[in-house]
mmCIF file of C-alpha atoms in Angstrom:
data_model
loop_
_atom_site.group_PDB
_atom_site.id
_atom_site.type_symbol
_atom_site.label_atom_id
_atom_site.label_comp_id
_atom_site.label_asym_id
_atom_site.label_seq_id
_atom_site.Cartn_x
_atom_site.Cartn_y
_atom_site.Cartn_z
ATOM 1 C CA UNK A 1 -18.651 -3.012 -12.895
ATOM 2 C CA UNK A 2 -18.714 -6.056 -10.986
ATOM 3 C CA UNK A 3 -20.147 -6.019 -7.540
ATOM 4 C CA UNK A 4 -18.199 -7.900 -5.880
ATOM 5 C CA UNK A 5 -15.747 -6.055 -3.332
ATOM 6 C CA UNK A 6 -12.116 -4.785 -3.680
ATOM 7 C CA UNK A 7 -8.934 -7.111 -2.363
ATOM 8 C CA UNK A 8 -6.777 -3.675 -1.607
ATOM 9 C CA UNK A 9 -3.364 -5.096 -1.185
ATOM 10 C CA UNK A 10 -1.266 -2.096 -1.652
ATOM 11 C CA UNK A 11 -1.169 1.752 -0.425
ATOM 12 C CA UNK A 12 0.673 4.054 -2.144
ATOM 13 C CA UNK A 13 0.917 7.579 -0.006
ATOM 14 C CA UNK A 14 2.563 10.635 -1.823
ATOM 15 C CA UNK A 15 3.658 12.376 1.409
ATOM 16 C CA UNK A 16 5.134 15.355 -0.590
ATOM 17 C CA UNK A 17 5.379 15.827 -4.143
ATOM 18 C CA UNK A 18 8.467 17.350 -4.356
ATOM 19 C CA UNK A 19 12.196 16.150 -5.305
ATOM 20 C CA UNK A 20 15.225 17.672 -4.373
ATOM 21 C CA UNK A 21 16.754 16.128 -7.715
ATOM 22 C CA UNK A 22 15.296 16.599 -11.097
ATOM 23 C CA UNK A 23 15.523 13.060 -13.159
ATOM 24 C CA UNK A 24 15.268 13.455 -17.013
ATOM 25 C CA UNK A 25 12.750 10.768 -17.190
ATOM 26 C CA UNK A 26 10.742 11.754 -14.521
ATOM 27 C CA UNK A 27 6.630 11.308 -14.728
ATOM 28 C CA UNK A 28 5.515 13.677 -11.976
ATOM 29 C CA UNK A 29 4.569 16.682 -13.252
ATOM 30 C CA UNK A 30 4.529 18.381 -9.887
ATOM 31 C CA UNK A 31 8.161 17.961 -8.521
ATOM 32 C CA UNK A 32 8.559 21.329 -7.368
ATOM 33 C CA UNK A 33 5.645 21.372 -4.694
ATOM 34 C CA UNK A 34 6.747 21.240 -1.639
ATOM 35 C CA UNK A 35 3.350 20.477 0.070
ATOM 36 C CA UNK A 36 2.791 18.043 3.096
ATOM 37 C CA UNK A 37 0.475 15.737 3.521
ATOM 38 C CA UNK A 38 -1.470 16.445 6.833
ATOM 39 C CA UNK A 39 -1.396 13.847 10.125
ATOM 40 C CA UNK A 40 -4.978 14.272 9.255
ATOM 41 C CA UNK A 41 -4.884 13.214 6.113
ATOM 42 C CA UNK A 42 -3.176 9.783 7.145
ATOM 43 C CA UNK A 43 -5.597 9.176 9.986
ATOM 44 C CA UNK A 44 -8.870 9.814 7.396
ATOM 45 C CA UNK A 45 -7.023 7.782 4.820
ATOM 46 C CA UNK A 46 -6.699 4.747 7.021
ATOM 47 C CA UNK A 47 -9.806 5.083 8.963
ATOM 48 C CA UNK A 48 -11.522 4.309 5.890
ATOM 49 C CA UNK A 49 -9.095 1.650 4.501
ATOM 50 C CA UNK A 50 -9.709 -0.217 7.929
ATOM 51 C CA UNK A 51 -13.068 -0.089 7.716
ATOM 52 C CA UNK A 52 -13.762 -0.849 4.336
ATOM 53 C CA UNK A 53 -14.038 -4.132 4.409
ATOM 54 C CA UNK A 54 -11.612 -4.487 1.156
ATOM 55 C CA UNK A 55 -8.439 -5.257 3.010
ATOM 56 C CA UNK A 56 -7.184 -9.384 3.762
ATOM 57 C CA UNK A 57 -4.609 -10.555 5.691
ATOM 58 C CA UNK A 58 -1.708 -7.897 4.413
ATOM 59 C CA UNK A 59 -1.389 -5.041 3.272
ATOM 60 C CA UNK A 60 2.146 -2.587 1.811
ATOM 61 C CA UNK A 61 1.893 0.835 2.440
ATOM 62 C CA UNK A 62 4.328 2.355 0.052
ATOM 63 C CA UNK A 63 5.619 6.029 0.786
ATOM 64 C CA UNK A 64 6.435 7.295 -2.790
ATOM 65 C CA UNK A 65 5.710 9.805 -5.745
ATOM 66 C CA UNK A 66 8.360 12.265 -5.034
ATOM 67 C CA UNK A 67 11.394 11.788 -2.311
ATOM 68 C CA UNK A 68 9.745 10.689 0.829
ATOM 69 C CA UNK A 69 13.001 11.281 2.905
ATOM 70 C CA UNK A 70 12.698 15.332 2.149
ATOM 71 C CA UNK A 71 10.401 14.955 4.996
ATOM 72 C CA UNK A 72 11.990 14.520 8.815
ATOM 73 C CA UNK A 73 11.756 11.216 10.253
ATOM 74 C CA UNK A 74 9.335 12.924 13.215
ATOM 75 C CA UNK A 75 6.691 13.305 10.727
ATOM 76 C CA UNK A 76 6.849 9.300 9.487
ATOM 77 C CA UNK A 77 7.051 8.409 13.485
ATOM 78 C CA UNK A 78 3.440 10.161 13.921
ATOM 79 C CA UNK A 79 2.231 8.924 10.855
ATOM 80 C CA UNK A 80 2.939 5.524 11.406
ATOM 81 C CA UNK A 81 1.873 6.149 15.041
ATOM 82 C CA UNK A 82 -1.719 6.991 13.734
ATOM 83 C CA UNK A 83 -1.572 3.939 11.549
ATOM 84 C CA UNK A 84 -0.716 1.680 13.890
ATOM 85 C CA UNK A 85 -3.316 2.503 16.246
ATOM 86 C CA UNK A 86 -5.758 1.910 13.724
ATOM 87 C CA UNK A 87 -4.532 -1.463 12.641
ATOM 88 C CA UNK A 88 -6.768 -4.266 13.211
ATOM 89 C CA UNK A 89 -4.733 -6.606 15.016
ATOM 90 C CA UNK A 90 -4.491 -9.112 12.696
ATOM 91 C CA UNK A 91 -3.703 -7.542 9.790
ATOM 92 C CA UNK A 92 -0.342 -7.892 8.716
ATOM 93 C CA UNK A 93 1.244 -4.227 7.805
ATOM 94 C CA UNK A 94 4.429 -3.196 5.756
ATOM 95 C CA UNK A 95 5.981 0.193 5.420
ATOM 96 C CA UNK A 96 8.089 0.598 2.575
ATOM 97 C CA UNK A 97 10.074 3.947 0.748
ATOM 98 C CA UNK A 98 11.124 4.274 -2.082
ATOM 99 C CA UNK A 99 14.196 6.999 -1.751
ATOM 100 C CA UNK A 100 16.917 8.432 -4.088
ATOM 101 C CA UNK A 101 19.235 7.656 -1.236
ATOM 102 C CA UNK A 102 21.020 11.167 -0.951
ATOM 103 C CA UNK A 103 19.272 12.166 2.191
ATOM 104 C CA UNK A 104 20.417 8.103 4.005
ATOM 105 C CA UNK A 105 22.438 9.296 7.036
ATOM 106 C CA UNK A 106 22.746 7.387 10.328
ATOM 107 C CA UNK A 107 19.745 8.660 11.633
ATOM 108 C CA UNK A 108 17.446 7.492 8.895
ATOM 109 C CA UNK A 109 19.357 4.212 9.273
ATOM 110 C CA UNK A 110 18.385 3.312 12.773
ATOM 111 C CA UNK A 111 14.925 4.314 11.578
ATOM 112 C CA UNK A 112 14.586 1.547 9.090
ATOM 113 C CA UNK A 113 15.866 -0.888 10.926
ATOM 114 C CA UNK A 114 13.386 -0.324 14.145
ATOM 115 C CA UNK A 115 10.136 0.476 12.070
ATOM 116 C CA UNK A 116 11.270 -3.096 10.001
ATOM 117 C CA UNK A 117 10.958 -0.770 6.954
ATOM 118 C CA UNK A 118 11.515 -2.100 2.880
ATOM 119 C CA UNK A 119 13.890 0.265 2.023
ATOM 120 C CA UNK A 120 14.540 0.717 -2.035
ATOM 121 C CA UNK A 121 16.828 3.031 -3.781
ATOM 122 C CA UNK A 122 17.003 4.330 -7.000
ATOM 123 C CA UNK A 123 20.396 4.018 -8.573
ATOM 124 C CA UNK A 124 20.502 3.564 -12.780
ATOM 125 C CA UNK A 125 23.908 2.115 -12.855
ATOM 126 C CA UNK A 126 28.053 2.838 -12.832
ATOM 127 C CA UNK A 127 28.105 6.399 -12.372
ATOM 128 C CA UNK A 128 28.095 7.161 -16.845
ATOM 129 C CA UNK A 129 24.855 6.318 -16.951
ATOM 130 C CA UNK A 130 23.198 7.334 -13.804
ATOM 131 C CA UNK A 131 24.236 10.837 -14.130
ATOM 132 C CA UNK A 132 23.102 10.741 -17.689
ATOM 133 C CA UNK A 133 19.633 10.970 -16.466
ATOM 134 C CA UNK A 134 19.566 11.295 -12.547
ATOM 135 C CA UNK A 135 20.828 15.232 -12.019
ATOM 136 C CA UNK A 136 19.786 17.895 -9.815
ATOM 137 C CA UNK A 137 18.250 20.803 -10.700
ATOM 138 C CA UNK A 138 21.394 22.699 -11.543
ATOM 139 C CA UNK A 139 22.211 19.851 -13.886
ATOM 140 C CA UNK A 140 24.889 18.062 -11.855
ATOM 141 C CA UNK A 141 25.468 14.285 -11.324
ATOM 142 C CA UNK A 142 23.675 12.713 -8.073
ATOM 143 C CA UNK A 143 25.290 9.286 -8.475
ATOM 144 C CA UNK A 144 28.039 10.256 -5.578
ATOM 145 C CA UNK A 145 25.605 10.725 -3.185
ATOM 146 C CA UNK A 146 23.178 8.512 -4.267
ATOM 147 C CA UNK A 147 26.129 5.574 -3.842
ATOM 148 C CA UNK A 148 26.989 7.048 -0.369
ATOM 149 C CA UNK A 149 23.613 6.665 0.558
ATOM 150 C CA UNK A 150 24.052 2.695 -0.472
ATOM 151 C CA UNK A 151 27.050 2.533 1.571
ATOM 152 C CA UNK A 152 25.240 3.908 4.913
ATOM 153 C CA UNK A 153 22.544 1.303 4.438
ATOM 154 C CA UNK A 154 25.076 -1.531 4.109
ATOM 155 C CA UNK A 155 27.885 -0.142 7.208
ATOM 156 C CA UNK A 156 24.269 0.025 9.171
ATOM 157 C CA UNK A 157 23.176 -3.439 8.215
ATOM 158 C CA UNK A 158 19.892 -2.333 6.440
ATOM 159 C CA UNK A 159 18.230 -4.553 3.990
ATOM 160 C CA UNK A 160 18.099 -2.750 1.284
ATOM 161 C CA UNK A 161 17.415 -3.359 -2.729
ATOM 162 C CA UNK A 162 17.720 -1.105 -5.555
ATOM 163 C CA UNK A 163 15.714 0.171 -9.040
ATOM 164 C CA UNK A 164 17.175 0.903 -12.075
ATOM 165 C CA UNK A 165 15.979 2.437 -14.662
ATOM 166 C CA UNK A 166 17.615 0.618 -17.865
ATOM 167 C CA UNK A 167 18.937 3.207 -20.661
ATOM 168 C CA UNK A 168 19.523 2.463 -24.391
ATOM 169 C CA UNK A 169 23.026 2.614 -22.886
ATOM 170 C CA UNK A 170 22.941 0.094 -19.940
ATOM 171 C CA UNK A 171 20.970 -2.275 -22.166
ATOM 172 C CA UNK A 172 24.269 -2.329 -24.046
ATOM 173 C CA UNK A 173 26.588 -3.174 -21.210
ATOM 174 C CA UNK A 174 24.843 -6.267 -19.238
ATOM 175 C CA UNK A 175 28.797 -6.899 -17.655
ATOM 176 C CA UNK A 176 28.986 -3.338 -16.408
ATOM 177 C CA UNK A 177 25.626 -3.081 -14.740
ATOM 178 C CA UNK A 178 26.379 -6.533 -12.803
ATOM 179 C CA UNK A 179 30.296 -5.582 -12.560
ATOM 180 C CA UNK A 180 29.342 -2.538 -10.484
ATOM 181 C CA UNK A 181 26.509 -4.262 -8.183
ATOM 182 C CA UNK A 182 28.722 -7.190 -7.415
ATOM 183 C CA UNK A 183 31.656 -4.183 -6.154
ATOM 184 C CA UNK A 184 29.012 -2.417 -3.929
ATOM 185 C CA UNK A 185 27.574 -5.492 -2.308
ATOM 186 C CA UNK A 186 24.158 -4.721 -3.939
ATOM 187 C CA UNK A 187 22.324 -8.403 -4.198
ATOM 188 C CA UNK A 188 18.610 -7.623 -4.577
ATOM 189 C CA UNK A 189 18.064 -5.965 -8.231
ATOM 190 C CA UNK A 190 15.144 -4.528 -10.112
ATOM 191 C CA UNK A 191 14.957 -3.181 -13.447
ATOM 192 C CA UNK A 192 12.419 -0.838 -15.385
ATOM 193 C CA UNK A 193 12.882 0.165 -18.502
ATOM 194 C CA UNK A 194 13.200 3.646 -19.491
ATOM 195 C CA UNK A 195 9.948 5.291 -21.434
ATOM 196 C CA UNK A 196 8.780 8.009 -22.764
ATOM 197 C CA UNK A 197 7.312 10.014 -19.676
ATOM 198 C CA UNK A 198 5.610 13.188 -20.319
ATOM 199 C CA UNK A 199 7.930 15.868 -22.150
ATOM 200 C CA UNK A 200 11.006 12.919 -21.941
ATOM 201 C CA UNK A 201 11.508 10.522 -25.531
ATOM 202 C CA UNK A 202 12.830 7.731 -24.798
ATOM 203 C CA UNK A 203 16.036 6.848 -26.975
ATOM 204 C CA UNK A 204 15.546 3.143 -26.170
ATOM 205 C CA UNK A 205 12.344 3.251 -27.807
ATOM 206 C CA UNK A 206 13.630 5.505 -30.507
ATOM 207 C CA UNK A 207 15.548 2.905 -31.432
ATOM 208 C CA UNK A 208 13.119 0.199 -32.152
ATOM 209 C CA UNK A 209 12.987 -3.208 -30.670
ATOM 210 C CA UNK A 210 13.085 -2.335 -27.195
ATOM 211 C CA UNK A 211 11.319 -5.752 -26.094
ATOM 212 C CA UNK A 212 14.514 -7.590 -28.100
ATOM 213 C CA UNK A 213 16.934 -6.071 -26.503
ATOM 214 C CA UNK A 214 15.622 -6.200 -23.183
ATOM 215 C CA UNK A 215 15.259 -9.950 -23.230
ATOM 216 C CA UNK A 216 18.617 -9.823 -24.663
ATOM 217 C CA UNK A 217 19.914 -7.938 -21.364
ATOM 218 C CA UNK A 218 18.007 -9.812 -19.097
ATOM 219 C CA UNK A 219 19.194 -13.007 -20.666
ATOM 220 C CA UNK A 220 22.771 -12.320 -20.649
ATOM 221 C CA UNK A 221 22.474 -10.167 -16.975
ATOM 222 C CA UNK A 222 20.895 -13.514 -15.332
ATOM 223 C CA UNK A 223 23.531 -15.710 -17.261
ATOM 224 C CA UNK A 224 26.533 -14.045 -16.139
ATOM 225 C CA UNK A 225 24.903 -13.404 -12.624
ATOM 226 C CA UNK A 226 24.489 -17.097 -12.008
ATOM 227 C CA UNK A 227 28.034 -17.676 -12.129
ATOM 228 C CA UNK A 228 28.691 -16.317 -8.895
ATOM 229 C CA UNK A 229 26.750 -16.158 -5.296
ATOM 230 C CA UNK A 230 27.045 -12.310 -5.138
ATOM 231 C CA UNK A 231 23.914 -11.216 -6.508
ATOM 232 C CA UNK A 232 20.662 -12.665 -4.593
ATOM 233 C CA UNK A 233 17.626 -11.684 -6.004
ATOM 234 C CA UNK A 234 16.825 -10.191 -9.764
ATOM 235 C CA UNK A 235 13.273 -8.975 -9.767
ATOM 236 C CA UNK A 236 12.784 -10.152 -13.426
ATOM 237 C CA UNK A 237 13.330 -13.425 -13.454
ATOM 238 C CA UNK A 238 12.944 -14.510 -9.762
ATOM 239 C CA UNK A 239 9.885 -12.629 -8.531
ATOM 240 C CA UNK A 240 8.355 -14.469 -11.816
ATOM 241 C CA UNK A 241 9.122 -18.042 -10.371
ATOM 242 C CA UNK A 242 6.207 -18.340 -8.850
ATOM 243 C CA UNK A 243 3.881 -17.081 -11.057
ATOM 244 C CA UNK A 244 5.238 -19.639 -13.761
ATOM 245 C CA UNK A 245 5.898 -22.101 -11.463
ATOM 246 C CA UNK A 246 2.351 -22.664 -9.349
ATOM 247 C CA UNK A 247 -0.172 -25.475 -9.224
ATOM 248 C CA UNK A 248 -3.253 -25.350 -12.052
ATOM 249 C CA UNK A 249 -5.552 -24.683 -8.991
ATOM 250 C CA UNK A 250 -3.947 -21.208 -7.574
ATOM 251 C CA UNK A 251 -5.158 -18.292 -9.402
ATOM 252 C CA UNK A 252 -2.594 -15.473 -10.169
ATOM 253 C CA UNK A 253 -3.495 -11.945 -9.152
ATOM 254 C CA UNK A 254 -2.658 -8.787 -11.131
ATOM 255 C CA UNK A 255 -3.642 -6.123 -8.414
ATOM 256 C CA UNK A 256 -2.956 -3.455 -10.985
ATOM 257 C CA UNK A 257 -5.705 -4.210 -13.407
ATOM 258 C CA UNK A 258 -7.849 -4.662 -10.722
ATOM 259 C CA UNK A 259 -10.382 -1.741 -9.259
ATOM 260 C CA UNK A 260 -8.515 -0.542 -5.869
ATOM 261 C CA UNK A 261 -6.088 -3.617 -6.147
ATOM 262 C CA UNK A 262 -3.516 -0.754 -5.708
ATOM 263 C CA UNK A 263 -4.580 2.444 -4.459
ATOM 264 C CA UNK A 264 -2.783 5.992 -4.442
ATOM 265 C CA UNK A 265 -3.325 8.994 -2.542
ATOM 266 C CA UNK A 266 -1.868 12.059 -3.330
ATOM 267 C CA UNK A 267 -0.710 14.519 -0.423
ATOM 268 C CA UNK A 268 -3.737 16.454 -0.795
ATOM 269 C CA UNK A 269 -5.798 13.497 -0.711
ATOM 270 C CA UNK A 270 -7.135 12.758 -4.099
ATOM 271 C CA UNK A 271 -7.516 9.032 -5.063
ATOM 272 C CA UNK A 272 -6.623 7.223 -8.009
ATOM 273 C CA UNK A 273 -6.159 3.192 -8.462
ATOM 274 C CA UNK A 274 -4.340 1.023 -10.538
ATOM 275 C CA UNK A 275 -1.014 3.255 -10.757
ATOM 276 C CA UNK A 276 0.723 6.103 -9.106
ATOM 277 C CA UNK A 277 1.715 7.247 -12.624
ATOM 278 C CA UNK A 278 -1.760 8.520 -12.738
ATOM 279 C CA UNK A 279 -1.455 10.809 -9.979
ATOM 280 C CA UNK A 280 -0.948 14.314 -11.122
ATOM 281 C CA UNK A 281 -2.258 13.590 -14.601
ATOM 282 C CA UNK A 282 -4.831 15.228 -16.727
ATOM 283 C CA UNK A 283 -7.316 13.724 -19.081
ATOM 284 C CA UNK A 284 -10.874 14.708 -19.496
ATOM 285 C CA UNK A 285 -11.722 10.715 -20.602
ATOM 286 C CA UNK A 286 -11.024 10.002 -16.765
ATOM 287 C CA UNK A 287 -11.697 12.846 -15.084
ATOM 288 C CA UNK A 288 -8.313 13.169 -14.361
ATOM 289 C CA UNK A 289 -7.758 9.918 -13.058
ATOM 290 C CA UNK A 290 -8.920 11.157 -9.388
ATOM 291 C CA UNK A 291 -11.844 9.561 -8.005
ATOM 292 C CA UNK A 292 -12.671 11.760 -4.953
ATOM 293 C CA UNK A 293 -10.634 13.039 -2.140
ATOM 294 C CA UNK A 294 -10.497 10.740 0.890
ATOM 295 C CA UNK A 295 -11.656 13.765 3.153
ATOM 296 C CA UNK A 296 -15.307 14.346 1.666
ATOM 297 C CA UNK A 297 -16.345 10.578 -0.078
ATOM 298 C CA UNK A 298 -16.179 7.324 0.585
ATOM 299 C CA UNK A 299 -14.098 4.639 -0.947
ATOM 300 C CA UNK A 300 -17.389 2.920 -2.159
ATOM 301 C CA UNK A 301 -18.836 5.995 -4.007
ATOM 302 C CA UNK A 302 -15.424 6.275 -5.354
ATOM 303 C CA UNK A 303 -15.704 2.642 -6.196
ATOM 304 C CA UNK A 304 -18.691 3.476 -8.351
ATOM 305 C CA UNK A 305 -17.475 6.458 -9.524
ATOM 306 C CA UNK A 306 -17.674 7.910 -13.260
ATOM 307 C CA UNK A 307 -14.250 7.805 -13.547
ATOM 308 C CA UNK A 308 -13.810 4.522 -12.168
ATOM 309 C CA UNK A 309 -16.146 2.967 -13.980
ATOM 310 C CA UNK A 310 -14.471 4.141 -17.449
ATOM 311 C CA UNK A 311 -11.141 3.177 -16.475
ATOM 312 C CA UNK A 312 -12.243 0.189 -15.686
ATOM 313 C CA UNK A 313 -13.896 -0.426 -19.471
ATOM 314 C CA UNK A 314 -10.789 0.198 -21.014
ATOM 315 C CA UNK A 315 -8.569 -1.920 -18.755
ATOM 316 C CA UNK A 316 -10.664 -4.203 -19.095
ATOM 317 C CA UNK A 317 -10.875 -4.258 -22.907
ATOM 318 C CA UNK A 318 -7.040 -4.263 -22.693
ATOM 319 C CA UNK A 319 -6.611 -7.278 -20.600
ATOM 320 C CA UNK A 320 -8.856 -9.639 -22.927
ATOM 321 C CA UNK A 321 -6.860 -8.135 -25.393
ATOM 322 C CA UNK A 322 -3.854 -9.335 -23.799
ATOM 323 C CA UNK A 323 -5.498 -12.692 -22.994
ATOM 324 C CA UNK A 324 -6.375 -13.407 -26.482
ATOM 325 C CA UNK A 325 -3.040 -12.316 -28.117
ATOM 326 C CA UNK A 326 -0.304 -13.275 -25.902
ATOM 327 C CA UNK A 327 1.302 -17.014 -24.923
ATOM 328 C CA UNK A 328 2.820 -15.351 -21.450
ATOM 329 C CA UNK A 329 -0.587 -14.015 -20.207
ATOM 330 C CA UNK A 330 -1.320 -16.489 -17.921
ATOM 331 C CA UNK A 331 2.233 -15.224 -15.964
ATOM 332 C CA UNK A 332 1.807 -11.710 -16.225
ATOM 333 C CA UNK A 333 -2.123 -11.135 -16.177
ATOM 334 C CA UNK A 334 -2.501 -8.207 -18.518
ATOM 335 C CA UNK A 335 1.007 -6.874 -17.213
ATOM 336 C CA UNK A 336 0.692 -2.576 -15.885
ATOM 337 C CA UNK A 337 -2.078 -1.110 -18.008
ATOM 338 C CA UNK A 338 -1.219 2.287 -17.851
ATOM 339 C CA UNK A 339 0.554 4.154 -20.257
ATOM 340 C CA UNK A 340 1.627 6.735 -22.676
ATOM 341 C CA UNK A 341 -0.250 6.613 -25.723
ATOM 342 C CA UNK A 342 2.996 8.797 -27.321
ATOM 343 C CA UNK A 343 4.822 5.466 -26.854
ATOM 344 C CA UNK A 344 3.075 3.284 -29.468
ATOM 345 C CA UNK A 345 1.532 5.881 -31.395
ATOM 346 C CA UNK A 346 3.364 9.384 -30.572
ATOM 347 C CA UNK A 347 0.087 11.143 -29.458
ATOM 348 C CA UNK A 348 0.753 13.100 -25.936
ATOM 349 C CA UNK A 349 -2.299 12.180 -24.418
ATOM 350 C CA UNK A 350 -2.609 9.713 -21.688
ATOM 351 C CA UNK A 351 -4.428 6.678 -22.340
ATOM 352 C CA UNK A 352 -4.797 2.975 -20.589
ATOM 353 C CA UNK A 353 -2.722 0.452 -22.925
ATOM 354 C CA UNK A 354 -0.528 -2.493 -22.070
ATOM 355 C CA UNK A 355 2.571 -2.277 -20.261
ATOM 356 C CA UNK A 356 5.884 -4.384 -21.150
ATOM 357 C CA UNK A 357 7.002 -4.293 -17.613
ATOM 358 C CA UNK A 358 5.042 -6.112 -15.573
ATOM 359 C CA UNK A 359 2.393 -5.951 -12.681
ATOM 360 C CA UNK A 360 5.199 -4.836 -9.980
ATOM 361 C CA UNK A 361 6.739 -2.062 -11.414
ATOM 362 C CA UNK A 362 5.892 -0.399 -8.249
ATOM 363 C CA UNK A 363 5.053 -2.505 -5.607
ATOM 364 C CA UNK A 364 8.561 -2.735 -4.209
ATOM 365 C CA UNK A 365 7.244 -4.378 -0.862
ATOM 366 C CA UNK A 366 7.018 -7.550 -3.031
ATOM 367 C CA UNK A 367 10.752 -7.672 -3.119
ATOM 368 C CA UNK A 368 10.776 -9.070 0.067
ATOM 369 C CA UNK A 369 7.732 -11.252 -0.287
ATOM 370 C CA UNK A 370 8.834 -12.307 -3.223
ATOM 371 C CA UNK A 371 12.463 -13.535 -1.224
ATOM 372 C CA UNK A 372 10.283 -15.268 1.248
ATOM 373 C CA UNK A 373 11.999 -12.852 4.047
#
């Protein structure tokens, strides 16, 4: 493991694990918890990200891995309270949540706006295909709510942009997709593509050629997009300008292949780097993925950790893999490393292998960095 120290550029807190919907394609296996995280938590948590020397001139603190607005907004005023008063004062510091927008009312509204918050929502989509995969618990539809939620951002005047998962379906229907941002006012647009997340099969990848027909989408989605002003930003092809377009001299950073580049806490405190995916996992390879608990070690021992140090072998090997295989890696950098191994070879176990979309799956506080705003 190289000694030289972590550049920590994103936080990703799990203040609660649970969900009050229950997505088909969901990746957290612990949904139904309704734990807290702890005030104390926080504080211990940032204490030791202050202090550890691994942090530059900004760093996103994303509130995510299970629906962060469950949680009343007095609990995010204390917590960003405690943060704030441990800030160094030149350290530049963004809160952003990423919500299922059912729970947006008024209230939350006038929170976003005065804590300058990036605010994303999940929405897959014209109604047919978000409720083919976005339901509650009872099995019903939450694309009503979820769009009502949209709407209070916009009558509020919150900035606002929006995930979407991509189906075998909406790859399909590139017109629809934009059709229905374009008559909700929705400008800012990211896409994932749907996988194969623990008991969930993909159908997309079922299919075969899920790469094609993504670049497909994507082609004909920015096409059709650029023939109008309504739509502003389109994660895929505009927060990848400057990564293509950049002088020979400025390096390009992946922060997800990168040892604490990206670091998660759960809401009990456990650590794990690289991706949130991880959190909640098992594998015996990794020890789980969790590299101590923020209450009892130290961000260096976890640093040097077991675990660490094997997950960082095999992302490793990946990258170079990457590197000597593929004409885009200078763009994408080795791309998310993390994921299913039942994707490319239908084993269920977890392993670290390339990912086909992209180093900011979930850093959503690039959004706005990437806008320049």
């Amino acid at each position: 493991m190289p000694d030289s120290a972590p550049l920590l550029e994103t936080v990703v807190v799990q203040p609660t694990p649970f969900c009050n919907i229950n997505c088909r394609y969901c990746y957290l296996p612990d949904r139904n918890d309704k734990t807290l995280m702890a005030q104390s938590t926080i504080a211990t948590l940032f204490e030791k990200v202050f202090s550890s020397g691994w942090v530059g001139e900004g760093l996103t603190v994303i509130w995510h891995a299970g629906e962060p607005l469950v949680l009343p907004i007095s609990f995010y005023e204390a917590a960003f309270e405690t943060i704030e008063a441990l800030r160094p004062r030149n350290l530049h510091l963004l809160h952003s949540i990423q919500t299922n927008g059912m729970l947006i009312n008024p209230a939350w509204c006038d929170f976003f706006k005065t804590r300058d918050i990036n605010v994303g929502v999940s929405i897959d989509g014209p109604q047919r295909m978000h409720d083919a995969q976005r339901i509650t618990r009872s099995g019903r539809g939450t694309f009503e709510k979820t769009l009502a939620g949209i709407r209070a951002l916009r009558q509020h005047n919150v900035p606002f942009h929006v995930i979407s998962v991509l189906s075998e379906a909406a790859m399909e229907a590139p017109r629809e997709m934009l059709d229905f941002y374009i008559a909700e006012g929705i400008e800012d647009i990211c896409f994932n593509v749907e996988e194969s997340e623990g008991a969930h099969v993909s159908g997309l990848f079922a299919a075969g050629d899920a790469q094609g027909r993504f670049r497909r989408f994507l082609e004909t989605f920015w096409t059709l997009s650029r023939q109008g002003r309504e739509i502003r930003f389109i994660r895929e092809v505009d927060g990848m300008l400057p990564r293509v377009f950049r002088p020979n001299e400025c390096s390009m950073r992946n922060a997800q292949v990168e040892p604490f580049g990206m670091m998660n806490v759960d809401c009990h405190g456990n650590v794990s780097s690289f991706s949130p995916e991880l959190l909640g996992l098992k594998n015996g390879d990794y020890g789980d993925f969790i590299l101590g608990n923020i209450h009892t070690e130290s961000l260096e021992s976890m640093r040097r950790s077991r675990a660490m140090k094997a997950m960082t072998r095999d992302i490793s090997l990946g990258v170079e893999a990457c590197r000597g295989s593929c004409e885009y890696f200078s763009v994408c950098g080795g791309g998310e490393q993390t994921r299913r191994d039942r994707q490319l070879h239908s084993n269920p176990h977890v392993i670290l292998q390339p990912d086909t979309n992209g180093a900011d799956r979930f850093d959503t506080g690039r959004v706005r960095q990437a806008k320049g705003s």
